[in-house]
Amino acid sequence: MDVIEERVTGILSGQFKLKKEIITPEVTFQNLSFDSLVLIELSLVLEKEFQVVIEEGDLTDQLTVRELAELLTDKGAVA
């Protein structure tokens, strides 16, 4: 697990009160029961944490934690 993936896991467990055991790199946000409003909240948290801009539609419920970390890296997030 890379540093950005670890930070995303920390955000999901800390701010969104998810158990770390269920946050695997392959889990989708749909599996975590994230609806569109929670995804919007997550995008705002990630923008602030990683100093990146997340466009509408970047975060979907089909995205995995690993894919989110890759998206953040592609957008210039610094570990």
mmCIF file with all atom_site columns, N, CA and C in Angstrom:
data_model
loop_
_atom_site.group_PDB
_atom_site.id
_atom_site.type_symbol
_atom_site.label_atom_id
_atom_site.label_alt_id
_atom_site.label_comp_id
_atom_site.label_asym_id
_atom_site.label_entity_id
_atom_site.label_seq_id
_atom_site.pdbx_PDB_ins_code
_atom_site.Cartn_x
_atom_site.Cartn_y
_atom_site.Cartn_z
_atom_site.occupancy
_atom_site.B_iso_or_equiv
_atom_site.pdbx_formal_charge
_atom_site.auth_seq_id
_atom_site.auth_comp_id
_atom_site.auth_asym_id
_atom_site.auth_atom_id
_atom_site.pdbx_PDB_model_num
ATOM 1   N N  . MET A 1 1  ? 0.855   -1.181 0.000   1.00 0.00 ? 1  MET A N  1
ATOM 2   C CA . MET A 1 1  ? 0.000   0.000  0.000   1.00 0.00 ? 1  MET A CA 1
ATOM 3   C C  . MET A 1 1  ? 0.898   1.241  0.000   1.00 0.00 ? 1  MET A C  1
ATOM 4   N N  . ASP A 1 2  ? 0.645   2.156  -0.936  1.00 0.00 ? 2  ASP A N  1
ATOM 5   C CA . ASP A 1 2  ? 1.492   3.341  -0.992  1.00 0.00 ? 2  ASP A CA 1
ATOM 6   C C  . ASP A 1 2  ? 1.021   4.396  0.012   1.00 0.00 ? 2  ASP A C  1
ATOM 7   N N  . VAL A 1 3  ? 1.775   5.461  0.111   1.00 0.00 ? 3  VAL A N  1
ATOM 8   C CA . VAL A 1 3  ? 1.519   6.487  1.123   1.00 0.00 ? 3  VAL A CA 1
ATOM 9   C C  . VAL A 1 3  ? 0.167   7.168  0.909   1.00 0.00 ? 3  VAL A C  1
ATOM 10  N N  . ILE A 1 4  ? -0.160  7.499  -0.329  1.00 0.00 ? 4  ILE A N  1
ATOM 11  C CA . ILE A 1 4  ? -1.438  8.170  -0.595  1.00 0.00 ? 4  ILE A CA 1
ATOM 12  C C  . ILE A 1 4  ? -2.595  7.230  -0.268  1.00 0.00 ? 4  ILE A C  1
ATOM 13  N N  . GLU A 1 5  ? -2.461  5.969  -0.630  1.00 0.00 ? 5  GLU A N  1
ATOM 14  C CA . GLU A 1 5  ? -3.488  4.979  -0.312  1.00 0.00 ? 5  GLU A CA 1
ATOM 15  C C  . GLU A 1 5  ? -3.668  4.869  1.205   1.00 0.00 ? 5  GLU A C  1
ATOM 16  N N  . GLU A 1 6  ? -2.572  4.897  1.946   1.00 0.00 ? 6  GLU A N  1
ATOM 17  C CA . GLU A 1 6  ? -2.629  4.846  3.408   1.00 0.00 ? 6  GLU A CA 1
ATOM 18  C C  . GLU A 1 6  ? -3.336  6.081  3.966   1.00 0.00 ? 6  GLU A C  1
ATOM 19  N N  . ARG A 1 7  ? -3.055  7.240  3.397   1.00 0.00 ? 7  ARG A N  1
ATOM 20  C CA . ARG A 1 7  ? -3.718  8.468  3.864   1.00 0.00 ? 7  ARG A CA 1
ATOM 21  C C  . ARG A 1 7  ? -5.209  8.440  3.566   1.00 0.00 ? 7  ARG A C  1
ATOM 22  N N  . VAL A 1 8  ? -5.581  7.927  2.380   1.00 0.00 ? 8  VAL A N  1
ATOM 23  C CA . VAL A 1 8  ? -7.002  7.797  2.043   1.00 0.00 ? 8  VAL A CA 1
ATOM 24  C C  . VAL A 1 8  ? -7.683  6.853  3.034   1.00 0.00 ? 8  VAL A C  1
ATOM 25  N N  . THR A 1 9  ? -7.036  5.732  3.339   1.00 0.00 ? 9  THR A N  1
ATOM 26  C CA . THR A 1 9  ? -7.576  4.783  4.311   1.00 0.00 ? 9  THR A CA 1
ATOM 27  C C  . THR A 1 9  ? -7.759  5.461  5.669   1.00 0.00 ? 9  THR A C  1
ATOM 28  N N  . GLY A 1 10 ? -6.793  6.272  6.061   1.00 0.00 ? 10 GLY A N  1
ATOM 29  C CA . GLY A 1 10 ? -6.897  7.000  7.326   1.00 0.00 ? 10 GLY A CA 1
ATOM 30  C C  . GLY A 1 10 ? -8.070  7.966  7.340   1.00 0.00 ? 10 GLY A C  1
ATOM 31  N N  . ILE A 1 11 ? -8.296  8.654  6.230   1.00 0.00 ? 11 ILE A N  1
ATOM 32  C CA . ILE A 1 11 ? -9.433  9.580  6.120   1.00 0.00 ? 11 ILE A CA 1
ATOM 33  C C  . ILE A 1 11 ? -10.745 8.808  6.208   1.00 0.00 ? 11 ILE A C  1
ATOM 34  N N  . LEU A 1 12 ? -10.819 7.699  5.492   1.00 0.00 ? 12 LEU A N  1
ATOM 35  C CA . LEU A 1 12 ? -12.051 6.902  5.493   1.00 0.00 ? 12 LEU A CA 1
ATOM 36  C C  . LEU A 1 12 ? -12.356 6.344  6.876   1.00 0.00 ? 12 LEU A C  1
ATOM 37  N N  . SER A 1 13 ? -11.325 5.914  7.589   1.00 0.00 ? 13 SER A N  1
ATOM 38  C CA . SER A 1 13 ? -11.562 5.355  8.923   1.00 0.00 ? 13 SER A CA 1
ATOM 39  C C  . SER A 1 13 ? -11.782 6.453  9.958   1.00 0.00 ? 13 SER A C  1
ATOM 40  N N  . GLY A 1 14 ? -11.071 7.562  9.813   1.00 0.00 ? 14 GLY A N  1
ATOM 41  C CA . GLY A 1 14 ? -11.196 8.637  10.803  1.00 0.00 ? 14 GLY A CA 1
ATOM 42  C C  . GLY A 1 14 ? -12.426 9.499  10.620  1.00 0.00 ? 14 GLY A C  1
ATOM 43  N N  . GLN A 1 15 ? -12.555 10.120 9.475   1.00 0.00 ? 15 GLN A N  1
ATOM 44  C CA . GLN A 1 15 ? -13.639 11.067 9.258   1.00 0.00 ? 15 GLN A CA 1
ATOM 45  C C  . GLN A 1 15 ? -14.956 10.413 8.871   1.00 0.00 ? 15 GLN A C  1
ATOM 46  N N  . PHE A 1 16 ? -14.866 9.222  8.274   1.00 0.00 ? 16 PHE A N  1
ATOM 47  C CA . PHE A 1 16 ? -16.094 8.566  7.827   1.00 0.00 ? 16 PHE A CA 1
ATOM 48  C C  . PHE A 1 16 ? -16.437 7.350  8.684   1.00 0.00 ? 16 PHE A C  1
ATOM 49  N N  . LYS A 1 17 ? -15.669 7.155  9.767   1.00 0.00 ? 17 LYS A N  1
ATOM 50  C CA . LYS A 1 17 ? -15.964 6.156  10.796  1.00 0.00 ? 17 LYS A CA 1
ATOM 51  C C  . LYS A 1 17 ? -16.099 4.726  10.258  1.00 0.00 ? 17 LYS A C  1
ATOM 52  N N  . LEU A 1 18 ? -15.233 4.383  9.295   1.00 0.00 ? 18 LEU A N  1
ATOM 53  C CA . LEU A 1 18 ? -15.228 3.020  8.765   1.00 0.00 ? 18 LEU A CA 1
ATOM 54  C C  . LEU A 1 18 ? -14.135 2.218  9.461   1.00 0.00 ? 18 LEU A C  1
ATOM 55  N N  . LYS A 1 19 ? -14.383 0.933  9.658   1.00 0.00 ? 19 LYS A N  1
ATOM 56  C CA . LYS A 1 19 ? -13.374 0.067  10.271  1.00 0.00 ? 19 LYS A CA 1
ATOM 57  C C  . LYS A 1 19 ? -12.272 -0.197 9.254   1.00 0.00 ? 19 LYS A C  1
ATOM 58  N N  . LYS A 1 20 ? -11.025 -0.084 9.716   1.00 0.00 ? 20 LYS A N  1
ATOM 59  C CA . LYS A 1 20 ? -9.889  -0.262 8.809   1.00 0.00 ? 20 LYS A CA 1
ATOM 60  C C  . LYS A 1 20 ? -9.874  -1.635 8.150   1.00 0.00 ? 20 LYS A C  1
ATOM 61  N N  . GLU A 1 21 ? -10.432 -2.647 8.817   1.00 0.00 ? 21 GLU A N  1
ATOM 62  C CA . GLU A 1 21 ? -10.422 -3.997 8.265   1.00 0.00 ? 21 GLU A CA 1
ATOM 63  C C  . GLU A 1 21 ? -11.209 -4.097 6.956   1.00 0.00 ? 21 GLU A C  1
ATOM 64  N N  . ILE A 1 22 ? -12.215 -3.253 6.787   1.00 0.00 ? 22 ILE A N  1
ATOM 65  C CA . ILE A 1 22 ? -13.035 -3.343 5.572   1.00 0.00 ? 22 ILE A CA 1
ATOM 66  C C  . ILE A 1 22 ? -12.504 -2.461 4.445   1.00 0.00 ? 22 ILE A C  1
ATOM 67  N N  . ILE A 1 23 ? -11.534 -1.608 4.745   1.00 0.00 ? 23 ILE A N  1
ATOM 68  C CA . ILE A 1 23 ? -10.990 -0.697 3.737   1.00 0.00 ? 23 ILE A CA 1
ATOM 69  C C  . ILE A 1 23 ? -9.785  -1.356 3.083   1.00 0.00 ? 23 ILE A C  1
ATOM 70  N N  . THR A 1 24 ? -10.060 -2.129 2.046   1.00 0.00 ? 24 THR A N  1
ATOM 71  C CA . THR A 1 24 ? -8.994  -2.779 1.287   1.00 0.00 ? 24 THR A CA 1
ATOM 72  C C  . THR A 1 24 ? -8.771  -1.993 -0.001  1.00 0.00 ? 24 THR A C  1
ATOM 73  N N  . PRO A 1 25 ? -7.648  -2.193 -0.669  1.00 0.00 ? 25 PRO A N  1
ATOM 74  C CA . PRO A 1 25 ? -7.407  -1.474 -1.924  1.00 0.00 ? 25 PRO A CA 1
ATOM 75  C C  . PRO A 1 25 ? -8.456  -1.762 -2.997  1.00 0.00 ? 25 PRO A C  1
ATOM 76  N N  . GLU A 1 26 ? -9.077  -2.938 -2.949  1.00 0.00 ? 26 GLU A N  1
ATOM 77  C CA . GLU A 1 26 ? -10.018 -3.345 -3.986  1.00 0.00 ? 26 GLU A CA 1
ATOM 78  C C  . GLU A 1 26 ? -11.476 -3.018 -3.672  1.00 0.00 ? 26 GLU A C  1
ATOM 79  N N  . VAL A 1 27 ? -11.766 -2.546 -2.460  1.00 0.00 ? 27 VAL A N  1
ATOM 80  C CA . VAL A 1 27 ? -13.156 -2.266 -2.092  1.00 0.00 ? 27 VAL A CA 1
ATOM 81  C C  . VAL A 1 27 ? -13.650 -1.024 -2.842  1.00 0.00 ? 27 VAL A C  1
ATOM 82  N N  . THR A 1 28 ? -14.879 -1.108 -3.353  1.00 0.00 ? 28 THR A N  1
ATOM 83  C CA . THR A 1 28 ? -15.458 0.051  -4.038  1.00 0.00 ? 28 THR A CA 1
ATOM 84  C C  . THR A 1 28 ? -16.232 0.896  -3.038  1.00 0.00 ? 28 THR A C  1
ATOM 85  N N  . PHE A 1 29 ? -16.499 2.125  -3.432  1.00 0.00 ? 29 PHE A N  1
ATOM 86  C CA . PHE A 1 29 ? -17.279 2.995  -2.555  1.00 0.00 ? 29 PHE A CA 1
ATOM 87  C C  . PHE A 1 29 ? -18.730 2.529  -2.470  1.00 0.00 ? 29 PHE A C  1
ATOM 88  N N  . GLN A 1 30 ? -19.186 1.827  -3.482  1.00 0.00 ? 30 GLN A N  1
ATOM 89  C CA . GLN A 1 30 ? -20.515 1.221  -3.420  1.00 0.00 ? 30 GLN A CA 1
ATOM 90  C C  . GLN A 1 30 ? -20.538 0.169  -2.311  1.00 0.00 ? 30 GLN A C  1
ATOM 91  N N  . ASN A 1 31 ? -19.481 -0.646 -2.222  1.00 0.00 ? 31 ASN A N  1
ATOM 92  C CA . ASN A 1 31 ? -19.389 -1.648 -1.163  1.00 0.00 ? 31 ASN A CA 1
ATOM 93  C C  . ASN A 1 31 ? -19.322 -1.014 0.221   1.00 0.00 ? 31 ASN A C  1
ATOM 94  N N  . LEU A 1 32 ? -18.824 0.209  0.277   1.00 0.00 ? 32 LEU A N  1
ATOM 95  C CA . LEU A 1 32 ? -18.753 0.934  1.549   1.00 0.00 ? 32 LEU A CA 1
ATOM 96  C C  . LEU A 1 32 ? -20.037 1.719  1.835   1.00 0.00 ? 32 LEU A C  1
ATOM 97  N N  . SER A 1 33 ? -21.032 1.571  0.948   1.00 0.00 ? 33 SER A N  1
ATOM 98  C CA . SER A 1 33 ? -22.343 2.230  1.079   1.00 0.00 ? 33 SER A CA 1
ATOM 99  C C  . SER A 1 33 ? -22.254 3.749  0.972   1.00 0.00 ? 33 SER A C  1
ATOM 100 N N  . PHE A 1 34 ? -21.336 4.241  0.123   1.00 0.00 ? 34 PHE A N  1
ATOM 101 C CA . PHE A 1 34 ? -21.226 5.674  -0.116  1.00 0.00 ? 34 PHE A CA 1
ATOM 102 C C  . PHE A 1 34 ? -22.217 6.060  -1.204  1.00 0.00 ? 34 PHE A C  1
ATOM 103 N N  . ASP A 1 35 ? -23.131 6.980  -0.879  1.00 0.00 ? 35 ASP A N  1
ATOM 104 C CA . ASP A 1 35 ? -24.037 7.502  -1.901  1.00 0.00 ? 35 ASP A CA 1
ATOM 105 C C  . ASP A 1 35 ? -23.440 8.783  -2.480  1.00 0.00 ? 35 ASP A C  1
ATOM 106 N N  . SER A 1 36 ? -24.162 9.422  -3.376  1.00 0.00 ? 36 SER A N  1
ATOM 107 C CA . SER A 1 36 ? -23.614 10.595 -4.067  1.00 0.00 ? 36 SER A CA 1
ATOM 108 C C  . SER A 1 36 ? -23.294 11.736 -3.103  1.00 0.00 ? 36 SER A C  1
ATOM 109 N N  . LEU A 1 37 ? -24.080 11.909 -2.064  1.00 0.00 ? 37 LEU A N  1
ATOM 110 C CA . LEU A 1 37 ? -23.796 12.987 -1.103  1.00 0.00 ? 37 LEU A CA 1
ATOM 111 C C  . LEU A 1 37 ? -22.524 12.716 -0.314  1.00 0.00 ? 37 LEU A C  1
ATOM 112 N N  . VAL A 1 38 ? -22.318 11.480 0.072   1.00 0.00 ? 38 VAL A N  1
ATOM 113 C CA . VAL A 1 38 ? -21.096 11.130 0.805   1.00 0.00 ? 38 VAL A CA 1
ATOM 114 C C  . VAL A 1 38 ? -19.880 11.263 -0.109  1.00 0.00 ? 38 VAL A C  1
ATOM 115 N N  . LEU A 1 39 ? -20.039 10.916 -1.380  1.00 0.00 ? 39 LEU A N  1
ATOM 116 C CA . LEU A 1 39 ? -18.932 11.079 -2.332  1.00 0.00 ? 39 LEU A CA 1
ATOM 117 C C  . LEU A 1 39 ? -18.567 12.552 -2.505  1.00 0.00 ? 39 LEU A C  1
ATOM 118 N N  . ILE A 1 40 ? -19.562 13.428 -2.492  1.00 0.00 ? 40 ILE A N  1
ATOM 119 C CA . ILE A 1 40 ? -19.289 14.869 -2.578  1.00 0.00 ? 40 ILE A CA 1
ATOM 120 C C  . ILE A 1 40 ? -18.519 15.321 -1.342  1.00 0.00 ? 40 ILE A C  1
ATOM 121 N N  . GLU A 1 41 ? -18.961 14.865 -0.177  1.00 0.00 ? 41 GLU A N  1
ATOM 122 C CA . GLU A 1 41 ? -18.262 15.207 1.065   1.00 0.00 ? 41 GLU A CA 1
ATOM 123 C C  . GLU A 1 41 ? -16.823 14.692 1.025   1.00 0.00 ? 41 GLU A C  1
ATOM 124 N N  . LEU A 1 42 ? -16.648 13.459 0.547   1.00 0.00 ? 42 LEU A N  1
ATOM 125 C CA . LEU A 1 42 ? -15.310 12.886 0.429   1.00 0.00 ? 42 LEU A CA 1
ATOM 126 C C  . LEU A 1 42 ? -14.442 13.708 -0.513  1.00 0.00 ? 42 LEU A C  1
ATOM 127 N N  . SER A 1 43 ? -14.999 14.127 -1.634  1.00 0.00 ? 43 SER A N  1
ATOM 128 C CA . SER A 1 43 ? -14.205 14.906 -2.592  1.00 0.00 ? 43 SER A CA 1
ATOM 129 C C  . SER A 1 43 ? -13.743 16.218 -1.968  1.00 0.00 ? 43 SER A C  1
ATOM 130 N N  . LEU A 1 44 ? -14.593 16.853 -1.176  1.00 0.00 ? 44 LEU A N  1
ATOM 131 C CA . LEU A 1 44 ? -14.204 18.102 -0.510  1.00 0.00 ? 44 LEU A CA 1
ATOM 132 C C  . LEU A 1 44 ? -13.082 17.861 0.496   1.00 0.00 ? 44 LEU A C  1
ATOM 133 N N  . VAL A 1 45 ? -13.175 16.780 1.244   1.00 0.00 ? 45 VAL A N  1
ATOM 134 C CA . VAL A 1 45 ? -12.130 16.433 2.211   1.00 0.00 ? 45 VAL A CA 1
ATOM 135 C C  . VAL A 1 45 ? -10.812 16.149 1.491   1.00 0.00 ? 45 VAL A C  1
ATOM 136 N N  . LEU A 1 46 ? -10.883 15.401 0.397   1.00 0.00 ? 46 LEU A N  1
ATOM 137 C CA . LEU A 1 46 ? -9.672  15.047 -0.357  1.00 0.00 ? 46 LEU A CA 1
ATOM 138 C C  . LEU A 1 46 ? -9.037  16.268 -1.002  1.00 0.00 ? 46 LEU A C  1
ATOM 139 N N  . GLU A 1 47 ? -9.853  17.176 -1.526  1.00 0.00 ? 47 GLU A N  1
ATOM 140 C CA . GLU A 1 47 ? -9.309  18.403 -2.127  1.00 0.00 ? 47 GLU A CA 1
ATOM 141 C C  . GLU A 1 47 ? -8.519  19.201 -1.100  1.00 0.00 ? 47 GLU A C  1
ATOM 142 N N  . LYS A 1 48 ? -9.067  19.289 0.096   1.00 0.00 ? 48 LYS A N  1
ATOM 143 C CA . LYS A 1 48 ? -8.391  20.047 1.156   1.00 0.00 ? 48 LYS A CA 1
ATOM 144 C C  . LYS A 1 48 ? -7.122  19.320 1.623   1.00 0.00 ? 48 LYS A C  1
ATOM 145 N N  . GLU A 1 49 ? -7.228  18.019 1.819   1.00 0.00 ? 49 GLU A N  1
ATOM 146 C CA . GLU A 1 49 ? -6.105  17.225 2.328   1.00 0.00 ? 49 GLU A CA 1
ATOM 147 C C  . GLU A 1 49 ? -4.943  17.145 1.343   1.00 0.00 ? 49 GLU A C  1
ATOM 148 N N  . PHE A 1 50 ? -5.259  16.959 0.060   1.00 0.00 ? 50 PHE A N  1
ATOM 149 C CA . PHE A 1 50 ? -4.215  16.725 -0.941  1.00 0.00 ? 50 PHE A CA 1
ATOM 150 C C  . PHE A 1 50 ? -3.941  17.929 -1.837  1.00 0.00 ? 50 PHE A C  1
ATOM 151 N N  . GLN A 1 51 ? -4.676  19.028 -1.640  1.00 0.00 ? 51 GLN A N  1
ATOM 152 C CA . GLN A 1 51 ? -4.472  20.244 -2.428  1.00 0.00 ? 51 GLN A CA 1
ATOM 153 C C  . GLN A 1 51 ? -4.591  19.976 -3.930  1.00 0.00 ? 51 GLN A C  1
ATOM 154 N N  . VAL A 1 52 ? -5.658  19.251 -4.309  1.00 0.00 ? 52 VAL A N  1
ATOM 155 C CA . VAL A 1 52 ? -5.945  18.951 -5.706  1.00 0.00 ? 52 VAL A CA 1
ATOM 156 C C  . VAL A 1 52 ? -7.386  19.364 -5.999  1.00 0.00 ? 52 VAL A C  1
ATOM 157 N N  . VAL A 1 53 ? -7.708  19.436 -7.273  1.00 0.00 ? 53 VAL A N  1
ATOM 158 C CA . VAL A 1 53 ? -9.079  19.717 -7.690  1.00 0.00 ? 53 VAL A CA 1
ATOM 159 C C  . VAL A 1 53 ? -9.688  18.417 -8.198  1.00 0.00 ? 53 VAL A C  1
ATOM 160 N N  . ILE A 1 54 ? -10.807 18.045 -7.616  1.00 0.00 ? 54 ILE A N  1
ATOM 161 C CA . ILE A 1 54 ? -11.516 16.850 -8.039  1.00 0.00 ? 54 ILE A CA 1
ATOM 162 C C  . ILE A 1 54 ? -12.751 17.308 -8.808  1.00 0.00 ? 54 ILE A C  1
ATOM 163 N N  . GLU A 1 55 ? -12.786 16.929 -10.070 1.00 0.00 ? 55 GLU A N  1
ATOM 164 C CA . GLU A 1 55 ? -13.874 17.347 -10.953 1.00 0.00 ? 55 GLU A CA 1
ATOM 165 C C  . GLU A 1 55 ? -15.130 16.529 -10.680 1.00 0.00 ? 55 GLU A C  1
ATOM 166 N N  . GLU A 1 56 ? -16.273 17.111 -11.046 1.00 0.00 ? 56 GLU A N  1
ATOM 167 C CA . GLU A 1 56 ? -17.530 16.383 -10.947 1.00 0.00 ? 56 GLU A CA 1
ATOM 168 C C  . GLU A 1 56 ? -17.431 15.128 -11.809 1.00 0.00 ? 56 GLU A C  1
ATOM 169 N N  . GLY A 1 57 ? -17.794 14.006 -11.263 1.00 0.00 ? 57 GLY A N  1
ATOM 170 C CA . GLY A 1 57 ? -17.725 12.757 -11.992 1.00 0.00 ? 57 GLY A CA 1
ATOM 171 C C  . GLY A 1 57 ? -16.436 11.975 -11.780 1.00 0.00 ? 57 GLY A C  1
ATOM 172 N N  . ASP A 1 58 ? -15.416 12.597 -11.158 1.00 0.00 ? 58 ASP A N  1
ATOM 173 C CA . ASP A 1 58 ? -14.174 11.871 -10.880 1.00 0.00 ? 58 ASP A CA 1
ATOM 174 C C  . ASP A 1 58 ? -14.402 10.744 -9.880  1.00 0.00 ? 58 ASP A C  1
ATOM 175 N N  . LEU A 1 59 ? -15.210 11.030 -8.862  1.00 0.00 ? 59 LEU A N  1
ATOM 176 C CA . LEU A 1 59 ? -15.497 10.029 -7.842  1.00 0.00 ? 59 LEU A CA 1
ATOM 177 C C  . LEU A 1 59 ? -16.842 9.383  -8.136  1.00 0.00 ? 59 LEU A C  1
ATOM 178 N N  . THR A 1 60 ? -16.818 8.078  -8.315  1.00 0.00 ? 60 THR A N  1
ATOM 179 C CA . THR A 1 60 ? -18.060 7.329  -8.508  1.00 0.00 ? 60 THR A CA 1
ATOM 180 C C  . THR A 1 60 ? -18.091 6.203  -7.491  1.00 0.00 ? 60 THR A C  1
ATOM 181 N N  . ASP A 1 61 ? -19.260 5.614  -7.325  1.00 0.00 ? 61 ASP A N  1
ATOM 182 C CA . ASP A 1 61 ? -19.358 4.523  -6.359  1.00 0.00 ? 61 ASP A CA 1
ATOM 183 C C  . ASP A 1 61 ? -18.670 3.252  -6.852  1.00 0.00 ? 61 ASP A C  1
ATOM 184 N N  . GLN A 1 62 ? -18.279 3.206  -8.129  1.00 0.00 ? 62 GLN A N  1
ATOM 185 C CA . GLN A 1 62 ? -17.581 2.043  -8.682  1.00 0.00 ? 62 GLN A CA 1
ATOM 186 C C  . GLN A 1 62 ? -16.063 2.136  -8.500  1.00 0.00 ? 62 GLN A C  1
ATOM 187 N N  . LEU A 1 63 ? -15.576 3.289  -8.070  1.00 0.00 ? 63 LEU A N  1
ATOM 188 C CA . LEU A 1 63 ? -14.149 3.511  -7.872  1.00 0.00 ? 63 LEU A CA 1
ATOM 189 C C  . LEU A 1 63 ? -13.661 2.721  -6.658  1.00 0.00 ? 63 LEU A C  1
ATOM 190 N N  . THR A 1 64 ? -12.474 2.126  -6.771  1.00 0.00 ? 64 THR A N  1
ATOM 191 C CA . THR A 1 64 ? -11.881 1.443  -5.619  1.00 0.00 ? 64 THR A CA 1
ATOM 192 C C  . THR A 1 64 ? -10.958 2.404  -4.878  1.00 0.00 ? 64 THR A C  1
ATOM 193 N N  . VAL A 1 65 ? -10.573 2.010  -3.687  1.00 0.00 ? 65 VAL A N  1
ATOM 194 C CA . VAL A 1 65 ? -9.646  2.822  -2.899  1.00 0.00 ? 65 VAL A CA 1
ATOM 195 C C  . VAL A 1 65 ? -8.320  2.975  -3.658  1.00 0.00 ? 65 VAL A C  1
ATOM 196 N N  . ARG A 1 66 ? -7.849  1.900  -4.262  1.00 0.00 ? 66 ARG A N  1
ATOM 197 C CA . ARG A 1 66 ? -6.591  1.964  -5.033  1.00 0.00 ? 66 ARG A CA 1
ATOM 198 C C  . ARG A 1 66 ? -6.736  2.910  -6.225  1.00 0.00 ? 66 ARG A C  1
ATOM 199 N N  . GLU A 1 67 ? -7.871  2.826  -6.941  1.00 0.00 ? 67 GLU A N  1
ATOM 200 C CA . GLU A 1 67 ? -8.086  3.707  -8.089  1.00 0.00 ? 67 GLU A CA 1
ATOM 201 C C  . GLU A 1 67 ? -8.177  5.164  -7.643  1.00 0.00 ? 67 GLU A C  1
ATOM 202 N N  . LEU A 1 68 ? -8.755  5.393  -6.479  1.00 0.00 ? 68 LEU A N  1
ATOM 203 C CA . LEU A 1 68 ? -8.809  6.759  -5.951  1.00 0.00 ? 68 LEU A CA 1
ATOM 204 C C  . LEU A 1 68 ? -7.399  7.272  -5.663  1.00 0.00 ? 68 LEU A C  1
ATOM 205 N N  . ALA A 1 69 ? -6.565  6.445  -5.073  1.00 0.00 ? 69 ALA A N  1
ATOM 206 C CA . ALA A 1 69 ? -5.184  6.839  -4.793  1.00 0.00 ? 69 ALA A CA 1
ATOM 207 C C  . ALA A 1 69 ? -4.448  7.153  -6.101  1.00 0.00 ? 69 ALA A C  1
ATOM 208 N N  . GLU A 1 70 ? -4.682  6.339  -7.135  1.00 0.00 ? 70 GLU A N  1
ATOM 209 C CA . GLU A 1 70 ? -4.068  6.596  -8.440  1.00 0.00 ? 70 GLU A CA 1
ATOM 210 C C  . GLU A 1 70 ? -4.588  7.904  -9.042  1.00 0.00 ? 70 GLU A C  1
ATOM 211 N N  . LEU A 1 71 ? -5.870  8.159  -8.894  1.00 0.00 ? 71 LEU A N  1
ATOM 212 C CA . LEU A 1 71 ? -6.459  9.412  -9.398  1.00 0.00 ? 71 LEU A CA 1
ATOM 213 C C  . LEU A 1 71 ? -5.812  10.608 -8.691  1.00 0.00 ? 71 LEU A C  1
ATOM 214 N N  . LEU A 1 72 ? -5.674  10.519 -7.389  1.00 0.00 ? 72 LEU A N  1
ATOM 215 C CA . LEU A 1 72 ? -5.050  11.615 -6.630  1.00 0.00 ? 72 LEU A CA 1
ATOM 216 C C  . LEU A 1 72 ? -3.602  11.817 -7.072  1.00 0.00 ? 72 LEU A C  1
ATOM 217 N N  . THR A 1 73 ? -2.888  10.742 -7.284  1.00 0.00 ? 73 THR A N  1
ATOM 218 C CA . THR A 1 73 ? -1.503  10.833 -7.752  1.00 0.00 ? 73 THR A CA 1
ATOM 219 C C  . THR A 1 73 ? -1.444  11.502 -9.122  1.00 0.00 ? 73 THR A C  1
ATOM 220 N N  . ASP A 1 74 ? -2.344  11.105 -10.034 1.00 0.00 ? 74 ASP A N  1
ATOM 221 C CA . ASP A 1 74 ? -2.387  11.690 -11.367 1.00 0.00 ? 74 ASP A CA 1
ATOM 222 C C  . ASP A 1 74 ? -2.700  13.184 -11.318 1.00 0.00 ? 74 ASP A C  1
ATOM 223 N N  . LYS A 1 75 ? -3.440  13.598 -10.287 1.00 0.00 ? 75 LYS A N  1
ATOM 224 C CA . LYS A 1 75 ? -3.803  15.009 -10.146 1.00 0.00 ? 75 LYS A CA 1
ATOM 225 C C  . LYS A 1 75 ? -2.724  15.816 -9.424  1.00 0.00 ? 75 LYS A C  1
ATOM 226 N N  . GLY A 1 76 ? -1.652  15.144 -9.044  1.00 0.00 ? 76 GLY A N  1
ATOM 227 C CA . GLY A 1 76 ? -0.519  15.852 -8.435  1.00 0.00 ? 76 GLY A CA 1
ATOM 228 C C  . GLY A 1 76 ? -0.477  15.830 -6.929  1.00 0.00 ? 76 GLY A C  1
ATOM 229 N N  . ALA A 1 77 ? -1.252  14.944 -6.315  1.00 0.00 ? 77 ALA A N  1
ATOM 230 C CA . ALA A 1 77 ? -1.214  14.849 -4.838  1.00 0.00 ? 77 ALA A CA 1
ATOM 231 C C  . ALA A 1 77 ? 0.179   14.440 -4.405  1.00 0.00 ? 77 ALA A C  1
ATOM 232 N N  . VAL A 1 78 ? 0.638   15.060 -3.359  1.00 0.00 ? 78 VAL A N  1
ATOM 233 C CA . VAL A 1 78 ? 1.968   14.780 -2.838  1.00 0.00 ? 78 VAL A CA 1
ATOM 234 C C  . VAL A 1 78 ? 1.837   13.912 -1.592  1.00 0.00 ? 78 VAL A C  1
ATOM 235 N N  . ALA A 1 79 ? 2.652   12.874 -1.542  1.00 0.00 ? 79 ALA A N  1
ATOM 236 C CA . ALA A 1 79 ? 2.596   11.929 -0.414  1.00 0.00 ? 79 ALA A CA 1
ATOM 237 C C  . ALA A 1 79 ? 3.166   12.474 0.824   1.00 0.00 ? 79 ALA A C  1
#
